[in-house]
Amino acid sequence: MGDKPAPSDGRKHGAASDPGARHVAIIMDGNGRWAKKRALPRSIGHQRGVEAVRRLVRGIDGMGLECLTLYAFSSENWKRSDDEVDDLMNLMRKFIKSDLPEFITNDVKLKIIGDWQSLAPDIVAMLEDALAQTANGKNTLAVALNYGGQHEIARAAAKAAALGEITADAIEAQLDTNDLPPLDLLIRTSGEVRLSNFLLWQAAYAEMLFVDTLWPDFKPEHLQQALDNFARRERRYGGR
Ligand code: IPE
Ligand code: IPE
Ligand code: MG
């Protein structure tokens, strides 16, 4: 063994030969700028953002993904005006109502990450119902709601501590994403190059892609291009 500590397990940070992406996450940014460019209210940008989500979920079949994780509302987005927060929550209500039947038909398994239990009681009830109705789905659509990566890690560390073991593996086992495949690719739209508190732990060895497209303009073809880009990358995980 010499000076080498035991190698960390390959599952967490990828195997030697990486197949295609299993888990892609997207920071869906740019709804406001999309609307501003057209002199429309931000709420219209958010509506078009929901349409982009629907289009993507419909178009993702055949791309080989096991999980798509979408950042829909951050724990910092409460700082926006009451009107904008109301708009976003109402869009959430409408989206679940209108698209749940399609998720069930298309074998989509819904998952929610973040502190969603502290959202409005009617939204929590809708989400619980949607989770139950899609529990047997095949491919996962994970939606980050009232999500903050630092808080997720803190919650997971507290749970790990309560179980008596504060190691990276023990913390990881308590993350909201503990039942999802490792994150392969993290995409942010709208040209901003930052994580904004999204999947901080999970991004440790994810590939990143920042694209200028504003979220309402994002189409399944853009995701396919991102996956093609991902396939050309060499992941090293610190080894050679
Ligand atoms: C992303 O679009 C949607 C949410 C954060 C909920 P933005 O509303 O952040 O759009 P920009 O960044 O102002 O263009
Ligand atoms: C990140 O976008 C949150 C979501 C996409 C839900 P923001 O627009 O809130 O992030 P900042 O404020 O530009 O960092
Ligand atoms: Mg933004």
PDB file of C-alpha atoms and ligand atoms in Angstrom:
ATOM      1  CA  MET A   1       0.000   0.000   0.000  1.00  0.00           C
ATOM      2  CA  GLY A   2       2.917   2.374   0.662  1.00  0.00           C
ATOM      3  CA  ASP A   3       1.721   5.924   1.154  1.00  0.00           C
ATOM      4  CA  LYS A   4      -1.589   5.357  -0.539  1.00  0.00           C
ATOM      5  CA  PRO A   5      -4.758   5.521   1.489  1.00  0.00           C
ATOM      6  CA  ALA A   6      -7.535   3.164   0.447  1.00  0.00           C
ATOM      7  CA  PRO A   7      -9.044   4.342  -2.838  1.00  0.00           C
ATOM      8  CA  SER A   8     -12.454   5.918  -2.518  1.00  0.00           C
ATOM      9  CA  ASP A   9     -15.231   3.940  -4.043  1.00  0.00           C
ATOM     10  CA  GLY A  10     -15.721   4.313  -7.763  1.00  0.00           C
ATOM     11  CA  ARG A  11     -19.500   4.575  -7.561  1.00  0.00           C
ATOM     12  CA  LYS A  12     -19.426   7.989  -5.967  1.00  0.00           C
ATOM     13  CA  HIS A  13     -17.096   9.618  -8.428  1.00  0.00           C
ATOM     14  CA  GLY A  14     -17.607   7.571 -11.555  1.00  0.00           C
ATOM     15  CA  ALA A  15     -16.170   4.360 -12.884  1.00  0.00           C
ATOM     16  CA  ALA A  16     -13.054   4.080 -15.048  1.00  0.00           C
ATOM     17  CA  SER A  17     -14.942   4.056 -18.309  1.00  0.00           C
ATOM     18  CA  ASP A  18     -17.857   6.473 -18.165  1.00  0.00           C
ATOM     19  CA  PRO A  19     -20.951   5.626 -20.124  1.00  0.00           C
ATOM     20  CA  GLY A  20     -23.347   8.384 -21.193  1.00  0.00           C
ATOM     21  CA  ALA A  21     -24.839  10.746 -18.652  1.00  0.00           C
ATOM     22  CA  ARG A  22     -27.290   9.202 -16.224  1.00  0.00           C
ATOM     23  CA  HIS A  23     -28.092  12.303 -14.215  1.00  0.00           C
ATOM     24  CA  VAL A  24     -28.275  15.855 -15.546  1.00  0.00           C
ATOM     25  CA  ALA A  25     -29.274  18.886 -13.494  1.00  0.00           C
ATOM     26  CA  ILE A  26     -30.276  22.280 -14.847  1.00  0.00           C
ATOM     27  CA  ILE A  27     -30.295  25.737 -13.273  1.00  0.00           C
ATOM     28  CA  MET A  28     -33.164  27.150 -15.294  1.00  0.00           C
ATOM     29  CA  ASP A  29     -32.196  30.804 -15.409  1.00  0.00           C
ATOM     30  CA  GLY A  30     -33.154  33.766 -17.556  1.00  0.00           C
ATOM     31  CA  ASN A  31     -36.954  33.937 -17.476  1.00  0.00           C
ATOM     32  CA  GLY A  32     -36.869  37.570 -16.364  1.00  0.00           C
ATOM     33  CA  ARG A  33     -34.408  38.638 -19.050  1.00  0.00           C
ATOM     34  CA  TRP A  34     -36.389  36.743 -21.695  1.00  0.00           C
ATOM     35  CA  ALA A  35     -39.459  38.798 -20.751  1.00  0.00           C
ATOM     36  CA  LYS A  36     -37.539  42.063 -20.455  1.00  0.00           C
ATOM     37  CA  LYS A  37     -36.151  41.699 -23.974  1.00  0.00           C
ATOM     38  CA  ARG A  38     -39.740  41.592 -25.198  1.00  0.00           C
ATOM     39  CA  ALA A  39     -41.035  44.329 -22.867  1.00  0.00           C
ATOM     40  CA  LEU A  40     -43.262  41.740 -21.183  1.00  0.00           C
ATOM     41  CA  PRO A  41     -43.866  41.272 -17.450  1.00  0.00           C
ATOM     42  CA  ARG A  42     -41.584  38.823 -15.636  1.00  0.00           C
ATOM     43  CA  SER A  43     -44.618  36.616 -14.973  1.00  0.00           C
ATOM     44  CA  ILE A  44     -44.858  35.893 -18.700  1.00  0.00           C
ATOM     45  CA  GLY A  45     -41.212  34.890 -18.689  1.00  0.00           C
ATOM     46  CA  HIS A  46     -41.950  32.428 -15.896  1.00  0.00           C
ATOM     47  CA  GLN A  47     -44.972  31.071 -17.810  1.00  0.00           C
ATOM     48  CA  ARG A  48     -42.801  30.480 -20.832  1.00  0.00           C
ATOM     49  CA  GLY A  49     -40.265  28.894 -18.521  1.00  0.00           C
ATOM     50  CA  VAL A  50     -42.859  26.341 -17.449  1.00  0.00           C
ATOM     51  CA  GLU A  51     -43.577  25.623 -21.111  1.00  0.00           C
ATOM     52  CA  ALA A  52     -39.875  24.989 -21.640  1.00  0.00           C
ATOM     53  CA  VAL A  53     -39.949  22.474 -18.773  1.00  0.00           C
ATOM     54  CA  ARG A  54     -42.943  20.677 -20.283  1.00  0.00           C
ATOM     55  CA  ARG A  55     -41.304  20.598 -23.726  1.00  0.00           C
ATOM     56  CA  LEU A  56     -38.090  19.222 -22.267  1.00  0.00           C
ATOM     57  CA  VAL A  57     -39.760  16.497 -20.205  1.00  0.00           C
ATOM     58  CA  ARG A  58     -41.687  15.445 -23.308  1.00  0.00           C
ATOM     59  CA  GLY A  59     -38.587  15.507 -25.484  1.00  0.00           C
ATOM     60  CA  ILE A  60     -36.194  13.723 -23.184  1.00  0.00           C
ATOM     61  CA  ASP A  61     -37.287  10.214 -24.098  1.00  0.00           C
ATOM     62  CA  GLY A  62     -34.517   8.370 -25.887  1.00  0.00           C
ATOM     63  CA  MET A  63     -31.683  10.475 -24.434  1.00  0.00           C
ATOM     64  CA  GLY A  64     -30.821   7.684 -21.998  1.00  0.00           C
ATOM     65  CA  LEU A  65     -31.112   9.736 -18.819  1.00  0.00           C
ATOM     66  CA  GLU A  66     -32.210   8.143 -15.563  1.00  0.00           C
ATOM     67  CA  CYS A  67     -32.710  11.434 -13.826  1.00  0.00           C
ATOM     68  CA  LEU A  68     -33.239  15.084 -14.697  1.00  0.00           C
ATOM     69  CA  THR A  69     -33.049  17.507 -11.773  1.00  0.00           C
ATOM     70  CA  LEU A  70     -34.443  21.007 -12.258  1.00  0.00           C
ATOM     71  CA  TYR A  71     -33.826  24.019 -10.022  1.00  0.00           C
ATOM     72  CA  ALA A  72     -37.261  25.621  -9.840  1.00  0.00           C
ATOM     73  CA  PHE A  73     -37.156  27.757  -6.677  1.00  0.00           C
ATOM     74  CA  SER A  74     -34.185  28.433  -4.445  1.00  0.00           C
ATOM     75  CA  SER A  75     -34.231  29.110  -0.725  1.00  0.00           C
ATOM     76  CA  GLU A  76     -32.996  32.597  -1.673  1.00  0.00           C
ATOM     77  CA  ASN A  77     -35.805  33.262  -4.171  1.00  0.00           C
ATOM     78  CA  TRP A  78     -38.044  34.316  -1.247  1.00  0.00           C
ATOM     79  CA  LYS A  79     -36.144  37.631  -1.493  1.00  0.00           C
ATOM     80  CA  ARG A  80     -38.118  38.490  -4.640  1.00  0.00           C
ATOM     81  CA  SER A  81     -41.253  40.643  -4.506  1.00  0.00           C
ATOM     82  CA  ASP A  82     -44.378  39.092  -2.978  1.00  0.00           C
ATOM     83  CA  ASP A  83     -46.037  39.315  -6.378  1.00  0.00           C
ATOM     84  CA  GLU A  84     -43.285  37.394  -8.114  1.00  0.00           C
ATOM     85  CA  VAL A  85     -43.168  34.716  -5.398  1.00  0.00           C
ATOM     86  CA  ASP A  86     -46.985  34.374  -5.670  1.00  0.00           C
ATOM     87  CA  ASP A  87     -46.699  34.045  -9.445  1.00  0.00           C
ATOM     88  CA  LEU A  88     -44.101  31.311  -9.101  1.00  0.00           C
ATOM     89  CA  MET A  89     -46.121  29.388  -6.494  1.00  0.00           C
ATOM     90  CA  ASN A  90     -49.274  29.657  -8.603  1.00  0.00           C
ATOM     91  CA  LEU A  91     -47.411  28.391 -11.645  1.00  0.00           C
ATOM     92  CA  MET A  92     -46.250  25.460  -9.541  1.00  0.00           C
ATOM     93  CA  ARG A  93     -49.839  24.668  -8.549  1.00  0.00           C
ATOM     94  CA  LYS A  94     -51.005  24.887 -12.178  1.00  0.00           C
ATOM     95  CA  PHE A  95     -48.125  22.814 -13.484  1.00  0.00           C
ATOM     96  CA  ILE A  96     -48.674  19.923 -11.082  1.00  0.00           C
ATOM     97  CA  LYS A  97     -52.406  19.898 -11.827  1.00  0.00           C
ATOM     98  CA  SER A  98     -52.030  20.039 -15.594  1.00  0.00           C
ATOM     99  CA  ASP A  99     -49.011  17.769 -16.046  1.00  0.00           C
ATOM    100  CA  LEU A 100     -49.435  15.059 -13.419  1.00  0.00           C
ATOM    101  CA  PRO A 101     -51.602  12.851 -15.690  1.00  0.00           C
ATOM    102  CA  GLU A 102     -48.921  13.037 -18.376  1.00  0.00           C
ATOM    103  CA  PHE A 103     -46.195  12.086 -15.882  1.00  0.00           C
ATOM    104  CA  ILE A 104     -48.213   9.040 -14.871  1.00  0.00           C
ATOM    105  CA  THR A 105     -48.826   8.019 -18.491  1.00  0.00           C
ATOM    106  CA  ASN A 106     -45.178   8.512 -19.430  1.00  0.00           C
ATOM    107  CA  ASP A 107     -43.781   6.621 -16.454  1.00  0.00           C
ATOM    108  CA  VAL A 108     -42.124   9.704 -14.969  1.00  0.00           C
ATOM    109  CA  LYS A 109     -41.264   9.376 -11.295  1.00  0.00           C
ATOM    110  CA  LEU A 110     -41.490  12.726  -9.580  1.00  0.00           C
ATOM    111  CA  LYS A 111     -39.115  13.597  -6.766  1.00  0.00           C
ATOM    112  CA  ILE A 112     -38.828  16.836  -4.827  1.00  0.00           C
ATOM    113  CA  ILE A 113     -35.647  18.037  -3.157  1.00  0.00           C
ATOM    114  CA  GLY A 114     -35.233  20.976  -0.774  1.00  0.00           C
ATOM    115  CA  ASP A 115     -37.401  22.160   2.117  1.00  0.00           C
ATOM    116  CA  TRP A 116     -40.624  21.636   0.216  1.00  0.00           C
ATOM    117  CA  GLN A 117     -42.541  20.568   3.317  1.00  0.00           C
ATOM    118  CA  SER A 118     -42.520  24.184   4.479  1.00  0.00           C
ATOM    119  CA  LEU A 119     -44.263  25.484   1.352  1.00  0.00           C
ATOM    120  CA  ALA A 120     -47.975  26.414   1.498  1.00  0.00           C
ATOM    121  CA  PRO A 121     -50.030  23.482   2.870  1.00  0.00           C
ATOM    122  CA  ASP A 122     -52.066  23.098  -0.331  1.00  0.00           C
ATOM    123  CA  ILE A 123     -48.873  22.816  -2.395  1.00  0.00           C
ATOM    124  CA  VAL A 124     -47.420  20.281   0.055  1.00  0.00           C
ATOM    125  CA  ALA A 125     -50.620  18.226  -0.247  1.00  0.00           C
ATOM    126  CA  MET A 126     -50.523  18.401  -4.062  1.00  0.00           C
ATOM    127  CA  LEU A 127     -46.890  17.352  -4.089  1.00  0.00           C
ATOM    128  CA  GLU A 128     -47.492  14.463  -1.699  1.00  0.00           C
ATOM    129  CA  ASP A 129     -50.292  13.259  -3.947  1.00  0.00           C
ATOM    130  CA  ALA A 130     -48.118  13.634  -7.067  1.00  0.00           C
ATOM    131  CA  LEU A 131     -45.250  11.752  -5.406  1.00  0.00           C
ATOM    132  CA  ALA A 132     -47.556   8.909  -4.411  1.00  0.00           C
ATOM    133  CA  GLN A 133     -49.142   8.700  -7.861  1.00  0.00           C
ATOM    134  CA  THR A 134     -45.799   8.590  -9.672  1.00  0.00           C
ATOM    135  CA  ALA A 135     -43.936   6.401  -7.177  1.00  0.00           C
ATOM    136  CA  ASN A 136     -43.694   3.477  -9.592  1.00  0.00           C
ATOM    137  CA  GLY A 137     -42.392   5.555 -12.506  1.00  0.00           C
ATOM    138  CA  LYS A 138     -39.180   4.621 -14.262  1.00  0.00           C
ATOM    139  CA  ASN A 139     -37.182   7.785 -14.969  1.00  0.00           C
ATOM    140  CA  THR A 140     -36.925  10.462 -12.327  1.00  0.00           C
ATOM    141  CA  LEU A 141     -37.820  14.112 -12.684  1.00  0.00           C
ATOM    142  CA  ALA A 142     -36.422  15.732  -9.550  1.00  0.00           C
ATOM    143  CA  VAL A 143     -37.595  19.268  -8.861  1.00  0.00           C
ATOM    144  CA  ALA A 144     -35.679  21.464  -6.429  1.00  0.00           C
ATOM    145  CA  LEU A 145     -38.176  23.559  -4.484  1.00  0.00           C
ATOM    146  CA  ASN A 146     -37.200  25.917  -1.693  1.00  0.00           C
ATOM    147  CA  TYR A 147     -33.827  24.294  -2.190  1.00  0.00           C
ATOM    148  CA  GLY A 148     -30.466  25.491  -0.905  1.00  0.00           C
ATOM    149  CA  GLY A 149     -27.361  23.342  -1.159  1.00  0.00           C
ATOM    150  CA  GLN A 150     -25.735  24.604   2.027  1.00  0.00           C
ATOM    151  CA  HIS A 151     -28.863  23.916   4.024  1.00  0.00           C
ATOM    152  CA  GLU A 152     -29.205  20.462   2.466  1.00  0.00           C
ATOM    153  CA  ILE A 153     -25.643  19.633   3.560  1.00  0.00           C
ATOM    154  CA  ALA A 154     -26.252  21.035   7.051  1.00  0.00           C
ATOM    155  CA  ARG A 155     -29.442  18.959   7.417  1.00  0.00           C
ATOM    156  CA  ALA A 156     -27.650  15.855   6.172  1.00  0.00           C
ATOM    157  CA  ALA A 157     -24.711  16.429   8.534  1.00  0.00           C
ATOM    158  CA  ALA A 158     -27.076  16.854  11.482  1.00  0.00           C
ATOM    159  CA  LYS A 159     -28.797  13.561  10.622  1.00  0.00           C
ATOM    160  CA  ALA A 160     -25.459  11.806  10.204  1.00  0.00           C
ATOM    161  CA  ALA A 161     -24.312  13.183  13.572  1.00  0.00           C
ATOM    162  CA  ALA A 162     -27.504  11.952  15.226  1.00  0.00           C
ATOM    163  CA  LEU A 163     -26.620   8.493  13.888  1.00  0.00           C
ATOM    164  CA  GLY A 164     -23.128   8.855  15.341  1.00  0.00           C
ATOM    165  CA  GLU A 165     -21.004   9.069  12.203  1.00  0.00           C
ATOM    166  CA  ILE A 166     -19.848  12.282  10.535  1.00  0.00           C
ATOM    167  CA  THR A 167     -17.998  11.047   7.457  1.00  0.00           C
ATOM    168  CA  ALA A 168     -18.425  12.075   3.822  1.00  0.00           C
ATOM    169  CA  ASP A 169     -20.208   8.796   3.067  1.00  0.00           C
ATOM    170  CA  ALA A 170     -22.489   9.145   6.076  1.00  0.00           C
ATOM    171  CA  ILE A 171     -23.412  12.722   5.140  1.00  0.00           C
ATOM    172  CA  GLU A 172     -23.959  11.791   1.509  1.00  0.00           C
ATOM    173  CA  ALA A 173     -26.309   9.021   2.583  1.00  0.00           C
ATOM    174  CA  GLN A 174     -28.544  11.663   4.201  1.00  0.00           C
ATOM    175  CA  LEU A 175     -28.693  14.123   1.289  1.00  0.00           C
ATOM    176  CA  ASP A 176     -32.046  14.677  -0.422  1.00  0.00           C
ATOM    177  CA  THR A 177     -30.512  13.093  -3.517  1.00  0.00           C
ATOM    178  CA  ASN A 178     -29.367   9.881  -1.788  1.00  0.00           C
ATOM    179  CA  ASP A 179     -31.503   7.686  -4.044  1.00  0.00           C
ATOM    180  CA  LEU A 180     -30.419   9.344  -7.318  1.00  0.00           C
ATOM    181  CA  PRO A 181     -27.491   8.399  -9.569  1.00  0.00           C
ATOM    182  CA  PRO A 182     -24.330  10.528  -9.137  1.00  0.00           C
ATOM    183  CA  LEU A 183     -24.607  13.900 -10.871  1.00  0.00           C
ATOM    184  CA  ASP A 184     -22.902  13.769 -14.263  1.00  0.00           C
ATOM    185  CA  LEU A 185     -23.636  17.116 -15.841  1.00  0.00           C
ATOM    186  CA  LEU A 186     -24.780  20.453 -14.431  1.00  0.00           C
ATOM    187  CA  ILE A 187     -26.097  22.979 -16.937  1.00  0.00           C
ATOM    188  CA  ARG A 188     -26.920  26.636 -16.289  1.00  0.00           C
ATOM    189  CA  THR A 189     -28.743  28.711 -18.856  1.00  0.00           C
ATOM    190  CA  SER A 190     -28.713  32.492 -19.390  1.00  0.00           C
ATOM    191  CA  GLY A 191     -24.964  33.083 -19.372  1.00  0.00           C
ATOM    192  CA  GLU A 192     -24.503  33.392 -15.609  1.00  0.00           C
ATOM    193  CA  VAL A 193     -21.526  31.398 -14.376  1.00  0.00           C
ATOM    194  CA  ARG A 194     -22.308  30.504 -10.770  1.00  0.00           C
ATOM    195  CA  LEU A 195     -24.010  27.748  -8.807  1.00  0.00           C
ATOM    196  CA  SER A 196     -26.401  29.918  -6.774  1.00  0.00           C
ATOM    197  CA  ASN A 197     -26.435  27.352  -3.957  1.00  0.00           C
ATOM    198  CA  PHE A 198     -27.504  24.427  -6.188  1.00  0.00           C
ATOM    199  CA  LEU A 199     -26.285  20.845  -5.594  1.00  0.00           C
ATOM    200  CA  LEU A 200     -23.045  22.012  -3.974  1.00  0.00           C
ATOM    201  CA  TRP A 201     -22.104  18.593  -2.634  1.00  0.00           C
ATOM    202  CA  GLN A 202     -23.235  16.677  -5.698  1.00  0.00           C
ATOM    203  CA  ALA A 203     -21.306  18.979  -8.050  1.00  0.00           C
ATOM    204  CA  ALA A 204     -17.950  17.833  -6.623  1.00  0.00           C
ATOM    205  CA  TYR A 205     -17.070  15.929  -9.807  1.00  0.00           C
ATOM    206  CA  ALA A 206     -19.935  16.844 -12.104  1.00  0.00           C
ATOM    207  CA  GLU A 207     -19.097  18.299 -15.483  1.00  0.00           C
ATOM    208  CA  MET A 208     -20.402  21.845 -15.914  1.00  0.00           C
ATOM    209  CA  LEU A 209     -21.843  23.575 -18.905  1.00  0.00           C
ATOM    210  CA  PHE A 210     -22.871  27.225 -19.002  1.00  0.00           C
ATOM    211  CA  VAL A 211     -24.936  28.232 -22.008  1.00  0.00           C
ATOM    212  CA  ASP A 212     -26.185  31.650 -23.077  1.00  0.00           C
ATOM    213  CA  THR A 213     -29.672  30.451 -24.050  1.00  0.00           C
ATOM    214  CA  LEU A 214     -32.346  32.002 -21.834  1.00  0.00           C
ATOM    215  CA  TRP A 215     -34.415  29.300 -20.151  1.00  0.00           C
ATOM    216  CA  PRO A 216     -37.717  29.929 -22.049  1.00  0.00           C
ATOM    217  CA  ASP A 217     -35.792  29.358 -25.305  1.00  0.00           C
ATOM    218  CA  PHE A 218     -34.254  26.069 -24.121  1.00  0.00           C
ATOM    219  CA  LYS A 219     -35.356  23.114 -26.256  1.00  0.00           C
ATOM    220  CA  PRO A 220     -34.722  19.357 -26.143  1.00  0.00           C
ATOM    221  CA  GLU A 221     -32.163  19.910 -28.937  1.00  0.00           C
ATOM    222  CA  HIS A 222     -30.135  22.065 -26.534  1.00  0.00           C
ATOM    223  CA  LEU A 223     -30.081  19.229 -24.026  1.00  0.00           C
ATOM    224  CA  GLN A 224     -29.028  16.801 -26.744  1.00  0.00           C
ATOM    225  CA  GLN A 225     -26.182  19.183 -27.684  1.00  0.00           C
ATOM    226  CA  ALA A 226     -25.164  19.339 -24.026  1.00  0.00           C
ATOM    227  CA  LEU A 227     -25.115  15.539 -23.841  1.00  0.00           C
ATOM    228  CA  ASP A 228     -22.994  15.387 -27.006  1.00  0.00           C
ATOM    229  CA  ASN A 229     -20.593  17.869 -25.411  1.00  0.00           C
ATOM    230  CA  PHE A 230     -20.532  15.778 -22.216  1.00  0.00           C
ATOM    231  CA  ALA A 231     -19.713  12.626 -24.203  1.00  0.00           C
ATOM    232  CA  ARG A 232     -16.540  14.294 -25.533  1.00  0.00           C
ATOM    233  CA  ARG A 233     -15.198  15.156 -22.090  1.00  0.00           C
ATOM    234  CA  GLU A 234     -12.591  13.195 -20.215  1.00  0.00           C
ATOM    235  CA  ARG A 235     -13.494  12.783 -16.574  1.00  0.00           C
ATOM    236  CA  ARG A 236     -10.550  12.142 -14.329  1.00  0.00           C
ATOM    237  CA  TYR A 237     -11.756  12.240 -10.736  1.00  0.00           C
ATOM    238  CA  GLY A 238      -8.287  13.221  -9.614  1.00  0.00           C
ATOM    239  CA  GLY A 239      -6.591  10.158 -11.135  1.00  0.00           C
ATOM    240  CA  ARG A 240      -4.627   9.728 -14.334  1.00  0.00           C
TER     241      ARG A 240
HETATM  242  C1  IPE B   1     -35.227  31.810 -13.386  1.00  0.00           C
HETATM  243  O1  IPE B   1     -35.363  33.002 -14.049  1.00  0.00           O
HETATM  244  C2  IPE B   1     -36.467  31.437 -12.629  1.00  0.00           C
HETATM  245  C3  IPE B   1     -36.316  31.434 -11.169  1.00  0.00           C
HETATM  246  C4  IPE B   1     -35.249  31.789 -10.514  1.00  0.00           C
HETATM  247  C5  IPE B   1     -37.473  31.038 -10.398  1.00  0.00           C
HETATM  248  P1  IPE B   1     -35.076  34.393 -13.356  1.00  0.00           P
HETATM  249  O2  IPE B   1     -36.367  34.925 -12.811  1.00  0.00           O
HETATM  250  O3  IPE B   1     -33.989  34.308 -12.372  1.00  0.00           O
HETATM  251  O4  IPE B   1     -34.643  35.253 -14.610  1.00  0.00           O
HETATM  252  P2  IPE B   1     -33.550  36.398 -14.665  1.00  0.00           P
HETATM  253  O5  IPE B   1     -32.294  35.837 -14.072  1.00  0.00           O
HETATM  254  O6  IPE B   1     -34.073  37.552 -13.876  1.00  0.00           O
HETATM  255  O7  IPE B   1     -33.410  36.692 -16.127  1.00  0.00           O
HETATM  256  C1  IPE B   2     -31.074  30.329  -9.442  1.00  0.00           C
HETATM  257  O1  IPE B   2     -31.339  31.445 -10.209  1.00  0.00           O
HETATM  258  C2  IPE B   2     -32.353  29.738  -8.922  1.00  0.00           C
HETATM  259  C3  IPE B   2     -33.198  29.085  -9.894  1.00  0.00           C
HETATM  260  C4  IPE B   2     -32.963  28.965 -11.180  1.00  0.00           C
HETATM  261  C5  IPE B   2     -34.407  28.506  -9.360  1.00  0.00           C
HETATM  262  P1  IPE B   2     -31.350  32.910  -9.610  1.00  0.00           P
HETATM  263  O2  IPE B   2     -31.700  33.800 -10.731  1.00  0.00           O
HETATM  264  O3  IPE B   2     -32.204  32.961  -8.397  1.00  0.00           O
HETATM  265  O4  IPE B   2     -29.845  33.085  -9.147  1.00  0.00           O
HETATM  266  P2  IPE B   2     -28.980  34.418  -8.947  1.00  0.00           P
HETATM  267  O5  IPE B   2     -29.787  35.337  -8.077  1.00  0.00           O
HETATM  268  O6  IPE B   2     -28.751  35.000 -10.296  1.00  0.00           O
HETATM  269  O7  IPE B   2     -27.711  33.932  -8.325  1.00  0.00           O
HETATM  270 MG    MG B   3     -31.991  34.587 -12.493  1.00  0.00          MG
END
